[in-house]
Amino acid sequence: MTNLLILPILIPLFTAVILMFISKFIKVQRGISVISTLATVGASLVLINKVHRDGIQTIELGSWKAPFGIILVSDMLSALLVTTTSIITLVVLLYSIKSIGIDRERFYFYPVVQFLLVGVNGAFTTGDIFNLFVFFEVMLMSSYVLLVLGGTKAQLREGIKYILVNVISSALFVITVAYLYSVLGTLNMADISRKISEVNQPGIITAIAVLFLVVFGLKGAIFPLYFWLPGSYYAPPTPVLALFGALLTKVGIYSITRTYTLFFPHDIGYTHEILGVLAILTIVFGCIGAIAYWDVKKIIIYNIIIAVGVILFGVSTMNPDALEGSVYYLVHDMIIKAALFLLVGVMIKITGTTDLKKMGGLIKEYPWLGWTFLVAAFSLAGIPPLSGFIGKLMILRGSFSDGAYLGAAVILASSLLVLYSVIKIFLNGIWGTPREYNGITKGHARYLWMTSAVLVVLAVFYGLGAEALRPLFSQAADVLMDPDLYIDAVLKE
């Protein structure tokens, strides 16, 4: 059990290497990818149980003691995110078998997805700020390939923009880490937290905090740095869009959450106030985009931006209830965004269009698709007792107790606008006047719907079982509220 927390990184890594050598055998690649990701899910679930029973788990690579060596750390927040990531990747792989297309499968789709899983799980698990950058780059290089895989004009155009933005962001990340190291002389995240509290240079620390917010905000799509996201996420096919929408921005959110609760909790009057203001603006501009478009993909894409703002506003308050709500809502949003993108993908496959004005009447021939989408839409908007309601309620309760009334009001208003945006899809695309479509067969559509429905069912149980899961999220929030728990586990003081 000592090396348990490294398994969600090693399993997809070895799988990706193996798949690179059997690129011609598509069916074999499919089977190995699914079995490997299923094993990653199993290891992640065992890890959650281990962390819940025994507390924060660490592993010192090469037996070099912290803070001198590279260390992996799995607290409850990390374990929950790794598990959610692995489950979503498994469902997307099953969906891809009949969706992504044989041409993309031949060009290393499955190994690249496994490398993406390595990067995301590694980012959630590392206890070293420079290795966070390394795992970010693994994730981003994989996303570059997935974004342009297929070679359409839109993919190549958006790929150039996406790569340019992330190259600049990565350069700024290295500069910020170097600046931090020059001040503190360490890269271990627990050691950074300890030394920041001892350094009497608030101006420099505040500057570093703002730089980290810019770096991670660009990757997590916080206002005004989300400009690249709608176009870049619109270009790739549905399975890739589901992975991007569910996972990539969440790594940026996690990084802001981890650094702002671990590194910078000592003087929150300035940095966290900036974070709160940007989170509110992110919600506002995300809502404007979500209600303005009649394109099903863009409506859900702008809902990603809204969720980013909601989660980070909870983090900015540094209130126990709001932090717990942010953790809960983060996991909820990963699941429900992946589900919605996959369901919208089924609609597009059937109708051959993303324009709501050219859709209608899907409920007549595909009732199972329509009602599943409605449940997912209600969960996204936060209709009780679904999972979106639980997370928002906790964030609102923490915001009100902290006196953050403006942010709470914006979150409440955004729930109505989110509901309007997704009900617009239901009323115009799924309800409405029936039309004739020449897309995929009913059997094909049913397979894609069944894989998507797995995530919707998971989201429903996630909401209904909130009370049973509460100890896990409380444990995750406790570490965010009390950095000493993390520091003591890593440095073993």
Coordinates of C-alpha atoms in Angstrom, one line a residue:
M1 CA 0.0 0.0 0.0
T2 CA 3.1 2.3 0.3
N3 CA 3.1 3.1 -3.4
L4 CA -0.7 3.3 -3.8
L5 CA -0.9 7.0 -4.6
I6 CA 1.5 6.7 -7.5
L7 CA -0.6 4.0 -9.3
P8 CA -3.1 6.5 -10.9
I9 CA 0.0 8.0 -12.6
L10 CA 2.0 4.9 -13.4
I11 CA -0.9 2.8 -14.8
P12 CA -1.8 5.3 -17.6
L13 CA 1.9 6.1 -18.2
F14 CA 2.8 2.5 -18.9
T15 CA -0.4 2.0 -20.9
A16 CA 0.4 5.0 -23.1
V17 CA 3.9 3.6 -23.8
I18 CA 2.5 0.2 -24.7
L19 CA -0.2 1.7 -26.9
M20 CA 2.4 3.7 -28.9
F21 CA 3.8 0.4 -30.2
I22 CA 0.5 -1.1 -31.3
S23 CA -1.0 1.8 -33.1
K24 CA -2.2 -0.3 -36.0
F25 CA -4.3 -2.6 -33.9
I26 CA -7.3 -0.4 -33.1
K27 CA -9.5 -3.0 -31.4
V28 CA -6.6 -4.0 -29.1
Q29 CA -5.9 -0.4 -28.2
R30 CA -9.6 0.1 -27.3
G31 CA -9.6 -2.9 -25.0
I32 CA -6.3 -2.1 -23.3
S33 CA -7.3 1.5 -22.8
V34 CA -10.6 0.6 -21.2
I35 CA -9.1 -2.1 -18.9
S36 CA -6.2 0.1 -17.9
T37 CA -8.4 3.1 -17.1
L38 CA -10.7 0.7 -15.1
A39 CA -7.7 -0.3 -13.1
T40 CA -6.8 3.4 -12.5
V41 CA -10.4 3.9 -11.2
G42 CA -10.0 0.9 -8.9
A43 CA -6.7 2.2 -7.5
S44 CA -8.2 5.7 -7.0
L45 CA -11.1 4.3 -5.0
V46 CA -8.8 2.3 -2.8
L47 CA -6.7 5.5 -2.3
I48 CA -9.8 7.4 -1.2
N49 CA -10.5 4.7 1.4
K50 CA -6.9 4.7 2.5
V51 CA -6.8 8.5 3.0
H52 CA -10.1 8.5 4.8
R53 CA -8.9 5.9 7.3
D54 CA -5.2 6.8 7.7
G55 CA -5.0 10.5 6.7
I56 CA -2.7 12.2 4.2
Q57 CA -0.5 9.8 2.2
T58 CA 3.0 10.7 0.9
I59 CA 5.7 9.0 -1.1
E60 CA 9.3 10.1 -1.3
L61 CA 10.6 9.3 -4.8
G62 CA 14.2 7.9 -4.7
S63 CA 13.9 7.9 -0.9
W64 CA 15.0 11.5 -0.7
K65 CA 13.4 13.1 2.4
A66 CA 11.2 16.2 2.1
P67 CA 11.8 19.0 1.4
F68 CA 14.9 18.0 -0.6
G69 CA 13.5 15.3 -2.8
I70 CA 10.5 15.0 -5.1
I71 CA 7.4 14.0 -3.1
L72 CA 3.9 13.0 -4.1
V73 CA 1.1 13.8 -1.7
S74 CA -2.5 12.6 -1.6
D75 CA -4.9 14.3 0.7
M76 CA -8.7 13.9 0.4
L77 CA -9.0 16.7 -2.1
S78 CA -6.3 15.2 -4.3
A79 CA -7.8 11.7 -4.0
L80 CA -11.3 12.8 -4.9
L81 CA -10.2 14.7 -8.0
V82 CA -8.0 11.8 -9.2
T83 CA -10.9 9.4 -8.8
T84 CA -13.3 11.7 -10.6
T85 CA -10.8 12.3 -13.4
S86 CA -10.3 8.5 -13.9
I87 CA -14.0 7.8 -14.0
I88 CA -14.7 10.5 -16.5
T89 CA -11.8 9.3 -18.7
L90 CA -13.2 5.8 -18.6
V91 CA -16.6 6.9 -19.7
V92 CA -15.2 9.1 -22.5
L93 CA -13.1 6.2 -23.8
L94 CA -16.2 4.0 -24.0
Y95 CA -18.1 6.8 -25.8
S96 CA -15.1 7.3 -28.2
I97 CA -15.2 3.8 -29.5
K98 CA -18.3 4.6 -31.6
S99 CA -17.8 8.4 -31.9
I100 CA -14.2 9.6 -32.4
G101 CA -13.7 7.9 -35.8
I102 CA -11.2 5.3 -37.1
D103 CA -8.9 8.0 -38.7
R104 CA -8.3 9.7 -35.3
E105 CA -8.0 6.3 -33.6
R106 CA -5.2 5.4 -36.0
F107 CA -3.3 8.5 -35.1
Y108 CA -2.6 7.7 -31.5
F109 CA -5.8 8.9 -29.9
Y110 CA -5.8 6.3 -27.1
P111 CA -2.1 6.7 -26.0
V112 CA -2.5 10.5 -26.0
V113 CA -5.6 10.3 -23.8
Q114 CA -3.6 8.1 -21.4
F115 CA -0.8 10.7 -21.4
L116 CA -3.4 13.4 -20.6
L117 CA -4.6 11.3 -17.7
V118 CA -0.9 11.1 -16.5
G119 CA -0.7 14.9 -16.6
V120 CA -4.0 15.6 -14.8
N121 CA -3.6 13.0 -12.1
G122 CA 0.1 14.0 -11.6
A123 CA -0.9 17.7 -11.2
F124 CA -3.5 16.7 -8.5
T125 CA -0.9 14.5 -6.7
T126 CA 2.4 16.3 -6.7
G127 CA 3.7 18.0 -3.6
D128 CA 6.4 20.0 -5.5
I129 CA 5.6 23.3 -7.2
F130 CA 8.1 22.7 -10.1
N131 CA 6.7 19.2 -10.7
L132 CA 3.3 20.8 -10.9
F133 CA 4.7 22.7 -13.8
V134 CA 6.1 19.4 -15.3
F135 CA 2.7 17.7 -15.0
F136 CA 1.0 20.7 -16.5
E137 CA 3.2 20.4 -19.5
V138 CA 2.5 16.7 -19.9
M139 CA -1.2 17.6 -19.8
L140 CA -0.9 20.5 -22.2
M141 CA 1.3 18.6 -24.8
S142 CA -1.4 15.9 -24.8
S143 CA -4.1 18.5 -25.2
Y144 CA -2.3 20.0 -28.2
V145 CA -2.4 16.7 -30.0
L146 CA -6.0 16.0 -29.1
L147 CA -7.0 19.5 -30.2
V148 CA -5.6 19.2 -33.7
L149 CA -6.2 15.5 -34.2
G150 CA -8.2 15.3 -37.4
G151 CA -6.7 18.3 -39.0
T152 CA -9.8 20.4 -39.8
K153 CA -9.3 24.1 -40.6
A154 CA -11.1 25.2 -37.3
Q155 CA -8.9 22.8 -35.2
L156 CA -5.7 24.1 -36.7
R157 CA -6.7 27.7 -36.4
E158 CA -7.7 27.3 -32.8
G159 CA -4.8 25.1 -32.1
I160 CA -2.3 27.8 -32.9
K161 CA -4.1 30.2 -30.5
Y162 CA -4.3 27.6 -27.8
I163 CA -0.6 26.7 -28.1
L164 CA 0.4 30.3 -28.1
V165 CA -1.6 31.2 -25.0
N166 CA -0.3 28.2 -23.1
V167 CA 3.4 28.7 -24.1
I168 CA 3.2 32.2 -22.7
S169 CA 1.4 31.0 -19.6
S170 CA 4.0 28.2 -19.1
A171 CA 6.9 30.7 -19.5
L172 CA 5.3 33.0 -16.8
F173 CA 4.8 29.9 -14.6
V174 CA 8.6 29.1 -14.7
I175 CA 9.4 32.8 -14.0
T176 CA 7.0 32.8 -11.0
V177 CA 8.5 29.6 -9.6
A178 CA 12.0 31.0 -10.0
Y179 CA 10.9 34.2 -8.2
L180 CA 9.5 32.1 -5.4
Y181 CA 12.6 30.0 -5.2
S182 CA 14.8 33.0 -5.0
V183 CA 12.9 34.3 -2.0
L184 CA 12.4 31.0 -0.1
G185 CA 15.0 28.6 -1.4
T186 CA 12.6 25.6 -1.7
L187 CA 10.2 24.0 -4.2
N188 CA 8.5 21.7 -1.8
M189 CA 4.9 23.0 -1.3
A190 CA 4.7 22.2 2.4
D191 CA 8.1 23.8 3.0
I192 CA 7.0 26.8 0.9
S193 CA 4.0 27.3 3.2
R194 CA 6.1 27.0 6.3
K195 CA 8.8 29.5 5.1
I196 CA 6.3 32.0 3.7
S197 CA 4.9 32.4 7.2
E198 CA 8.4 33.2 8.5
V199 CA 9.4 35.7 5.7
N200 CA 8.6 39.2 6.7
Q201 CA 8.3 40.5 3.1
P202 CA 4.6 41.0 2.5
G203 CA 5.1 43.0 -0.7
I204 CA 7.1 40.3 -2.4
I205 CA 4.8 37.5 -1.3
T206 CA 1.7 39.5 -2.5
A207 CA 3.4 40.0 -5.9
I208 CA 4.1 36.2 -6.2
A209 CA 0.5 35.5 -5.2
V210 CA -0.8 37.7 -8.0
L211 CA 1.6 36.1 -10.5
F212 CA 0.3 32.7 -9.5
L213 CA -3.3 33.9 -10.0
V214 CA -2.4 35.1 -13.5
V215 CA -0.7 31.8 -14.4
F216 CA -3.4 29.5 -13.0
G217 CA -6.2 31.9 -14.0
L218 CA -5.1 31.7 -17.6
K219 CA -5.2 27.9 -17.5
G220 CA -8.4 27.8 -15.4
A221 CA -10.2 30.5 -17.6
I222 CA -10.9 33.1 -15.0
F223 CA -11.9 36.7 -16.1
P224 CA -10.5 38.3 -18.1
L225 CA -8.2 35.4 -19.1
Y226 CA -10.9 33.1 -20.5
F227 CA -10.8 34.7 -24.0
W228 CA -9.1 31.7 -25.5
L229 CA -11.5 29.0 -24.2
P230 CA -14.7 29.3 -26.2
G231 CA -13.0 29.0 -29.6
S232 CA -10.4 26.4 -28.6
Y233 CA -12.9 24.1 -26.9
Y234 CA -15.4 24.5 -29.7
A235 CA -13.1 23.0 -32.4
P236 CA -12.4 19.4 -31.3
P237 CA -14.8 16.5 -31.6
T238 CA -17.2 15.7 -28.7
P239 CA -15.1 13.2 -26.7
V240 CA -12.1 15.5 -26.7
L241 CA -14.4 18.5 -25.8
A242 CA -15.8 16.5 -22.9
L243 CA -12.3 15.7 -21.6
F244 CA -11.2 19.4 -22.0
G245 CA -14.4 20.8 -20.4
A246 CA -14.4 18.4 -17.5
L247 CA -10.7 18.3 -16.7
L248 CA -8.4 20.9 -18.0
T249 CA -9.8 24.1 -16.4
K250 CA -10.3 22.1 -13.2
V251 CA -6.5 21.7 -12.9
G252 CA -6.2 25.5 -13.0
I253 CA -8.9 25.8 -10.3
Y254 CA -7.2 23.1 -8.2
S255 CA -3.9 25.0 -8.5
I256 CA -5.4 28.3 -7.4
T257 CA -7.2 26.5 -4.5
R258 CA -4.1 24.7 -3.4
T259 CA -1.7 27.7 -3.5
Y260 CA -4.1 30.2 -2.1
T261 CA -5.0 28.0 0.9
L262 CA -1.5 26.5 1.5
F263 CA 0.9 29.4 0.5
F264 CA -1.1 32.6 1.0
P265 CA -3.5 32.2 3.9
H266 CA -1.6 34.5 6.2
D267 CA -2.7 37.9 4.7
I268 CA -5.9 37.4 2.7
G269 CA -7.1 41.0 2.8
Y270 CA -5.6 41.8 -0.7
T271 CA -5.0 38.7 -2.7
H272 CA -8.2 36.8 -1.8
E273 CA -10.2 40.0 -2.3
I274 CA -8.8 40.2 -5.9
L275 CA -9.7 36.5 -6.4
G276 CA -13.2 37.1 -5.2
V277 CA -13.8 40.1 -7.5
L278 CA -12.4 38.2 -10.5
A279 CA -14.6 35.2 -9.6
I280 CA -17.7 37.4 -9.6
L281 CA -16.8 39.0 -13.0
T282 CA -16.2 35.5 -14.4
I283 CA -19.7 34.4 -13.4
V284 CA -21.2 37.6 -15.0
F285 CA -19.4 37.3 -18.3
G286 CA -20.0 33.5 -18.4
C287 CA -23.7 34.1 -18.0
I288 CA -23.7 36.7 -20.8
G289 CA -22.2 34.1 -23.2
A290 CA -24.4 31.2 -22.1
I291 CA -27.7 33.1 -22.7
A292 CA -26.5 34.9 -25.9
Y293 CA -25.7 31.9 -28.1
W294 CA -28.0 29.5 -30.0
D295 CA -25.2 27.0 -30.5
V296 CA -25.5 24.0 -28.2
K297 CA -21.8 23.5 -27.8
K298 CA -21.1 27.2 -27.0
I299 CA -23.9 27.3 -24.4
I300 CA -22.3 24.5 -22.4
I301 CA -18.8 25.9 -23.0
Y302 CA -19.8 29.2 -21.4
N303 CA -21.3 27.3 -18.5
I304 CA -17.8 26.1 -17.8
I305 CA -16.7 29.7 -17.2
I306 CA -19.7 30.3 -14.9
A307 CA -18.7 27.2 -12.8
V308 CA -15.1 28.4 -12.6
G309 CA -16.3 31.7 -11.0
V310 CA -18.7 29.9 -8.6
I311 CA -16.0 27.6 -7.3
L312 CA -13.3 30.2 -6.9
F313 CA -15.6 32.6 -5.2
G314 CA -16.1 30.0 -2.5
V315 CA -12.3 29.6 -2.2
S316 CA -11.8 33.4 -2.0
T317 CA -13.9 33.6 1.2
M318 CA -11.7 31.2 3.1
N319 CA -14.8 30.2 5.0
P320 CA -15.1 26.5 6.1
D321 CA -18.6 26.0 4.7
A322 CA -17.8 27.8 1.4
L323 CA -14.5 25.8 1.0
E324 CA -16.3 22.5 1.6
G325 CA -19.0 23.7 -0.9
S326 CA -16.3 24.6 -3.5
V327 CA -14.7 21.1 -3.2
Y328 CA -18.2 19.4 -3.5
Y329 CA -19.2 21.7 -6.4
L330 CA -15.8 21.1 -8.2
V331 CA -16.4 17.3 -8.3
H332 CA -20.0 17.9 -9.3
D333 CA -19.1 20.2 -12.2
M334 CA -16.5 17.8 -13.5
I335 CA -19.1 15.0 -13.7
I336 CA -22.0 17.0 -15.0
K337 CA -20.0 19.0 -17.6
A338 CA -18.7 15.7 -19.1
A339 CA -22.2 14.3 -19.1
L340 CA -23.7 17.3 -20.8
F341 CA -21.0 17.5 -23.5
L342 CA -21.5 13.8 -24.3
L343 CA -25.3 14.2 -24.4
V344 CA -25.0 17.3 -26.7
G345 CA -22.7 15.2 -28.8
V346 CA -25.4 12.7 -29.3
M347 CA -27.8 15.4 -30.4
I348 CA -25.2 16.7 -32.9
K349 CA -24.6 13.2 -34.3
I350 CA -28.4 12.8 -34.8
T351 CA -29.2 16.2 -36.3
G352 CA -25.9 17.0 -38.1
T353 CA -25.9 20.5 -36.7
T354 CA -25.0 22.5 -33.5
D355 CA -27.6 25.3 -34.3
L356 CA -30.6 25.1 -32.0
K357 CA -32.7 26.8 -34.6
K358 CA -32.2 23.9 -37.0
M359 CA -33.1 21.3 -34.3
G360 CA -36.4 20.2 -32.8
G361 CA -38.6 17.3 -31.8
L362 CA -35.9 14.9 -30.7
I363 CA -38.1 13.8 -27.8
K364 CA -40.5 12.0 -30.2
E365 CA -37.9 9.5 -31.5
Y366 CA -35.3 9.7 -28.7
P367 CA -37.3 10.2 -25.4
W368 CA -34.5 8.6 -23.3
L369 CA -32.1 11.2 -24.6
G370 CA -34.4 14.0 -23.9
W371 CA -35.3 13.1 -20.3
T372 CA -31.7 12.3 -19.4
F373 CA -30.6 15.7 -20.7
L374 CA -33.3 17.4 -18.6
V375 CA -32.0 15.7 -15.4
A376 CA -28.5 16.7 -16.3
A377 CA -29.7 20.3 -17.0
F378 CA -31.5 20.5 -13.6
S379 CA -28.4 19.2 -11.9
L380 CA -26.2 21.9 -13.6
A381 CA -28.6 24.7 -12.6
G382 CA -28.7 23.5 -9.0
I383 CA -32.3 22.2 -8.7
P384 CA -32.7 20.3 -5.4
P385 CA -32.0 17.6 -4.4
L386 CA -29.4 17.2 -7.3
S387 CA -25.7 17.7 -6.8
G388 CA -25.5 21.2 -8.1
F389 CA -27.8 22.4 -5.4
I390 CA -25.8 21.0 -2.5
G391 CA -22.5 22.6 -3.5
K392 CA -24.0 26.0 -4.2
L393 CA -26.0 25.9 -0.9
M394 CA -22.8 25.4 1.1
I395 CA -21.0 28.1 -0.9
L396 CA -23.9 30.5 -0.3
R397 CA -24.1 29.6 3.4
G398 CA -20.4 30.3 3.8
S399 CA -20.6 33.6 1.8
F400 CA -23.5 34.9 3.9
S401 CA -21.8 34.1 7.2
D402 CA -18.7 35.8 5.9
G403 CA -20.6 38.9 4.8
A404 CA -20.0 38.4 1.1
Y405 CA -23.5 39.4 0.0
L406 CA -22.7 40.6 -3.5
G407 CA -21.0 37.4 -4.5
A408 CA -23.8 35.3 -3.0
A409 CA -26.4 37.4 -4.9
V410 CA -24.5 36.9 -8.2
I411 CA -24.3 33.2 -7.6
L412 CA -28.1 33.0 -7.0
A413 CA -28.8 35.1 -10.1
S414 CA -26.5 32.9 -12.2
S415 CA -28.4 29.8 -11.2
L416 CA -31.5 31.2 -12.9
L417 CA -29.5 32.2 -16.0
V418 CA -27.8 28.8 -16.2
L419 CA -31.3 27.1 -16.0
Y420 CA -32.5 29.4 -18.8
S421 CA -29.5 28.6 -21.0
V422 CA -29.9 24.8 -20.7
I423 CA -33.7 24.8 -20.8
K424 CA -33.4 26.7 -24.1
I425 CA -31.6 23.6 -25.4
F426 CA -34.3 21.3 -24.1
L427 CA -37.3 23.4 -25.4
N428 CA -35.8 24.2 -28.8
G429 CA -33.7 21.1 -29.6
I430 CA -35.3 18.3 -27.8
W431 CA -39.0 19.5 -27.5
G432 CA -40.2 21.7 -30.3
T433 CA -41.5 20.7 -33.7
P434 CA -40.3 17.3 -35.0
R435 CA -38.0 17.3 -38.0
E436 CA -36.4 14.7 -40.2
Y437 CA -32.8 13.9 -39.6
N438 CA -30.3 11.8 -41.6
G439 CA -27.7 11.3 -38.9
I440 CA -26.6 8.2 -37.1
T441 CA -28.9 5.2 -36.6
K442 CA -31.0 4.7 -33.4
G443 CA -28.8 1.8 -32.3
H444 CA -25.7 4.0 -32.6
A445 CA -27.4 6.9 -30.8
R446 CA -28.5 4.5 -28.0
Y447 CA -25.0 3.3 -27.4
L448 CA -23.7 6.9 -27.1
W449 CA -26.6 7.8 -24.8
M450 CA -26.0 4.8 -22.6
T451 CA -22.3 5.7 -22.0
S452 CA -23.3 9.4 -21.3
A453 CA -26.1 8.3 -19.0
V454 CA -23.6 6.6 -16.7
L455 CA -22.3 10.1 -15.7
V456 CA -25.8 11.4 -15.2
V457 CA -26.7 8.5 -13.0
L458 CA -23.5 9.1 -11.0
A459 CA -24.4 12.8 -10.7
V460 CA -27.8 11.9 -9.3
F461 CA -26.4 9.5 -6.8
Y462 CA -23.8 12.1 -5.9
G463 CA -26.5 14.5 -5.0
L464 CA -28.8 12.1 -3.2
G465 CA -25.9 10.6 -1.3
A466 CA -24.5 13.9 -0.2
E467 CA -25.0 13.1 3.5
A468 CA -23.1 9.9 3.2
L469 CA -20.2 11.6 1.3
R470 CA -20.1 14.6 3.7
P471 CA -17.2 13.2 5.8
L472 CA -15.0 13.0 2.7
F473 CA -15.6 16.6 1.7
S474 CA -15.2 17.8 5.3
Q475 CA -11.9 16.0 5.5
A476 CA -10.8 17.7 2.2
A477 CA -11.9 21.2 3.5
D478 CA -10.2 20.7 6.8
V479 CA -6.8 20.4 5.1
L480 CA -7.5 23.6 3.1
M481 CA -8.5 25.5 6.2
D482 CA -5.6 24.2 8.3
P483 CA -2.4 24.1 6.2
D484 CA -0.5 22.6 9.2
L485 CA -2.2 19.3 8.6
Y486 CA -0.6 19.2 5.1
I487 CA 2.7 20.5 6.3
D488 CA 3.0 18.0 9.2
A489 CA 2.1 15.1 7.0
V490 CA 4.7 16.0 4.4
L491 CA 7.6 17.2 6.6
K492 CA 6.7 14.7 9.3
E493 CA 7.4 17.2 12.1

